[in-house]
Coordinates of C-alpha atoms in Angstrom, one line a residue:
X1 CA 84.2 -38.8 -61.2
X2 CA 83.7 -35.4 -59.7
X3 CA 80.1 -34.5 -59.9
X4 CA 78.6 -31.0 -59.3
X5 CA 75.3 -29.9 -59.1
X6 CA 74.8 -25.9 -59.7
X7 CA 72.1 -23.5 -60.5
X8 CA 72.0 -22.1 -64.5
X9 CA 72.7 -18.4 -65.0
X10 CA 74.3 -16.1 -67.0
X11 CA 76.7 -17.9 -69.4
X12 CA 74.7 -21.5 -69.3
X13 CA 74.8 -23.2 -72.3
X14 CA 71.4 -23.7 -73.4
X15 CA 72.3 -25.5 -76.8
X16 CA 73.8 -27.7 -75.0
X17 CA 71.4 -28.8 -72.2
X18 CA 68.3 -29.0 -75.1
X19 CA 70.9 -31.5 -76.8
X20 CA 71.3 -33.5 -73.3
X21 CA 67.7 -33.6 -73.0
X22 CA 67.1 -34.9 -76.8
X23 CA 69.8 -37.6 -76.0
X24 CA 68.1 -38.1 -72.6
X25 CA 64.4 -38.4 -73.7
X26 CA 65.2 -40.3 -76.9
X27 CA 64.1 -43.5 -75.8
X28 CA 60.5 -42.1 -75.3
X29 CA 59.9 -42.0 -78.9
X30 CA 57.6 -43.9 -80.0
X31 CA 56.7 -45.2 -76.8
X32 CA 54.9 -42.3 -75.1
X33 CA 51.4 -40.5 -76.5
X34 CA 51.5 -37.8 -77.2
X35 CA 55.1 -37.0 -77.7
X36 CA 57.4 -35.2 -74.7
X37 CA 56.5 -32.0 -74.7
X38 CA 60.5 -31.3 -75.4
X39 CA 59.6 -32.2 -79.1
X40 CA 58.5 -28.5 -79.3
X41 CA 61.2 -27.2 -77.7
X42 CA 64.4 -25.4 -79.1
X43 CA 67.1 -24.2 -76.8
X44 CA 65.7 -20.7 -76.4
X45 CA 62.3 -21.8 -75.3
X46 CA 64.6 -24.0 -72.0
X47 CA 66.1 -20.2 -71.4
X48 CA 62.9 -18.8 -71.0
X49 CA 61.5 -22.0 -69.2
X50 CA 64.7 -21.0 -66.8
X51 CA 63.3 -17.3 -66.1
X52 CA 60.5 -19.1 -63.8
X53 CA 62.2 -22.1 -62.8
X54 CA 65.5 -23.1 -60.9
X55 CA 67.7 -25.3 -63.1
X56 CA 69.8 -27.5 -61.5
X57 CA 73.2 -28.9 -63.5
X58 CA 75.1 -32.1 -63.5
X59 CA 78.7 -32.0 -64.1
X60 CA 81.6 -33.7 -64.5
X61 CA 82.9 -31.3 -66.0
X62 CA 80.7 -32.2 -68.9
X63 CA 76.9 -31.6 -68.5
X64 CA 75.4 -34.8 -67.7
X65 CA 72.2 -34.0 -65.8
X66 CA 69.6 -31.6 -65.0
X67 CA 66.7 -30.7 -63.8
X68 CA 63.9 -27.7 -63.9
X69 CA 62.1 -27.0 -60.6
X70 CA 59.3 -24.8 -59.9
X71 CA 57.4 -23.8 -56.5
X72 CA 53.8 -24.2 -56.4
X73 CA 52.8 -23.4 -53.0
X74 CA 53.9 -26.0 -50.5
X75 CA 55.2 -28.0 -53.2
X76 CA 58.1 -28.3 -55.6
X77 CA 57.6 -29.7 -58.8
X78 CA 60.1 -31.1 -60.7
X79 CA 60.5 -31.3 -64.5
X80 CA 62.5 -32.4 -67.6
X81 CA 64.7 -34.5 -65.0
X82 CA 67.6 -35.7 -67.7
X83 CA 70.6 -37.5 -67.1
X84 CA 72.6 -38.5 -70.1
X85 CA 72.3 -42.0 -71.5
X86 CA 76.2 -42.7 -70.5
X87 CA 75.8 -41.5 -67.2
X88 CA 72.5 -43.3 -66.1
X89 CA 72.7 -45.5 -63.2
X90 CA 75.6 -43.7 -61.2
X91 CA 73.7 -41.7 -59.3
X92 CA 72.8 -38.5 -60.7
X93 CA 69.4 -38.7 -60.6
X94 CA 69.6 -39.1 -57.2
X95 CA 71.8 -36.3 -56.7
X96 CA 69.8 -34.1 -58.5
X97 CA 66.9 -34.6 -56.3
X98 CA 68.9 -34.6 -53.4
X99 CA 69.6 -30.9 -54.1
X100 CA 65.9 -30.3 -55.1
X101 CA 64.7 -31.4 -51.7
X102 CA 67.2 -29.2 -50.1
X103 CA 66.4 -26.2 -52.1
X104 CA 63.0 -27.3 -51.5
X105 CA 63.3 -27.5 -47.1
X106 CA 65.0 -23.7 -47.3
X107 CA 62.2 -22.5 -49.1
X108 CA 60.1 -24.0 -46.4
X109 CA 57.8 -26.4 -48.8
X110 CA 57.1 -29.5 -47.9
X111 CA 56.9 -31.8 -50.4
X112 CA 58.5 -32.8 -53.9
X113 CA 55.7 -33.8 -56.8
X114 CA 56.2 -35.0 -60.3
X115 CA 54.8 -36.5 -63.4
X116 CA 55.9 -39.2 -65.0
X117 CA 53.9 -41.0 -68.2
X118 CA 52.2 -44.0 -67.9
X119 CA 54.1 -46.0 -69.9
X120 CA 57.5 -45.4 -68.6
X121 CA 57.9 -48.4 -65.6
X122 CA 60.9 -48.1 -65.7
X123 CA 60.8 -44.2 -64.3
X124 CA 58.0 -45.4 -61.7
X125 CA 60.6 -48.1 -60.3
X126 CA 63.0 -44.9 -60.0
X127 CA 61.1 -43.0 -58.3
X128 CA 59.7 -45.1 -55.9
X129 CA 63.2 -46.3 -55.1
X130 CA 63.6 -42.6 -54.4
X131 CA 60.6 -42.0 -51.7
X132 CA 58.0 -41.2 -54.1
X133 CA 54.4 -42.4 -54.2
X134 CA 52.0 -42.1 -56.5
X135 CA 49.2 -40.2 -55.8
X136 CA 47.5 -40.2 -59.1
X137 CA 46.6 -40.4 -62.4
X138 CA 45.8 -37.8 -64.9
X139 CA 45.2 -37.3 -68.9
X140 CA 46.5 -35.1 -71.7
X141 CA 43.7 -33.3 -73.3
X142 CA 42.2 -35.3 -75.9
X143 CA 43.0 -38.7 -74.3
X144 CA 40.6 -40.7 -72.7
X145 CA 42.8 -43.0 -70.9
X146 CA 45.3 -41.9 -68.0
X147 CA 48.3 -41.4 -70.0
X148 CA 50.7 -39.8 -66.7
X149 CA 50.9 -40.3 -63.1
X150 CA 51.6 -38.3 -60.8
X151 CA 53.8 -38.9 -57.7
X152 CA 54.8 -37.3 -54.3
X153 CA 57.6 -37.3 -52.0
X154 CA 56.8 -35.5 -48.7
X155 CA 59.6 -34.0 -47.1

């Protein structure tokens, strides 16, 4: 396999990469409260997500990853990481945040942070494996119980 990890632009297939995500994020349902926030997204709503973020692709040639990054400061914070059910466990992942952490370094920040929910261990494990540490724990609005965490990978 001959993977490739490019920036969307003109032409990207947003259809497409809401569908990847669905298939992605699928086994959340049910287990996570409240729901992904990608339940109240359509295709056009990633496009405009993508005017204020960098979207990085996975391919193969077929789309089998991505992931939306966005500067805050000193900090890039990654979002709506997805690899494809398929394709988990090859890699992908890690090459997509591979390439965050160099776009990261050329635009001089110094850390990558993320949030993952509570209930997903098995993203925590991931992550960790990855360099990340958590660094806290935060709540939805409504919810009196921690219900994401937040971790940090300095650079």
């Amino acid at each position: 396999m001959t993977l490739r990890i490019t920036e969307a632009g003109p032409g990207t297939d947003w259809p497409a990469l809401h569908a990847l995500l669905t298939r992605a994020f699928g086994f959340m349902e049910g287990r996570i409260n409240p729901p992904s926030s990608l339940t109240r997204m359509s295709p056009e709503c990633l496009a405009r997500k993508a005017e204020d973020e960098t979207v990085l692709l996975a391919t193969n040639p077929n789309l089998i990853g991505c992931l939306f990054a966005k500067a805050q400061g000193e900090t890039l914070y990654l979002g709506k990481i997805a690899i494809d059910p398929g394709h988990q466990g090859k890699g992908i992942g890690r090459a997509l945040v591979t390439a965050a952490e160099t776009r990261a370094r050329q635009n001089g920040q110094t850390a990558l942070e993320l949030q993952t929910r509570i209930e997903l261990t098995e993203n925590h494990t991931a992550f960790t494996r990855l360099g990340f540490t958590k660094t806290a724990e935060t709540a939805h609005p409504g919810f009196d119980r921690p219900t994401s965490i937040t971790i940090r990978k300095a650079l």
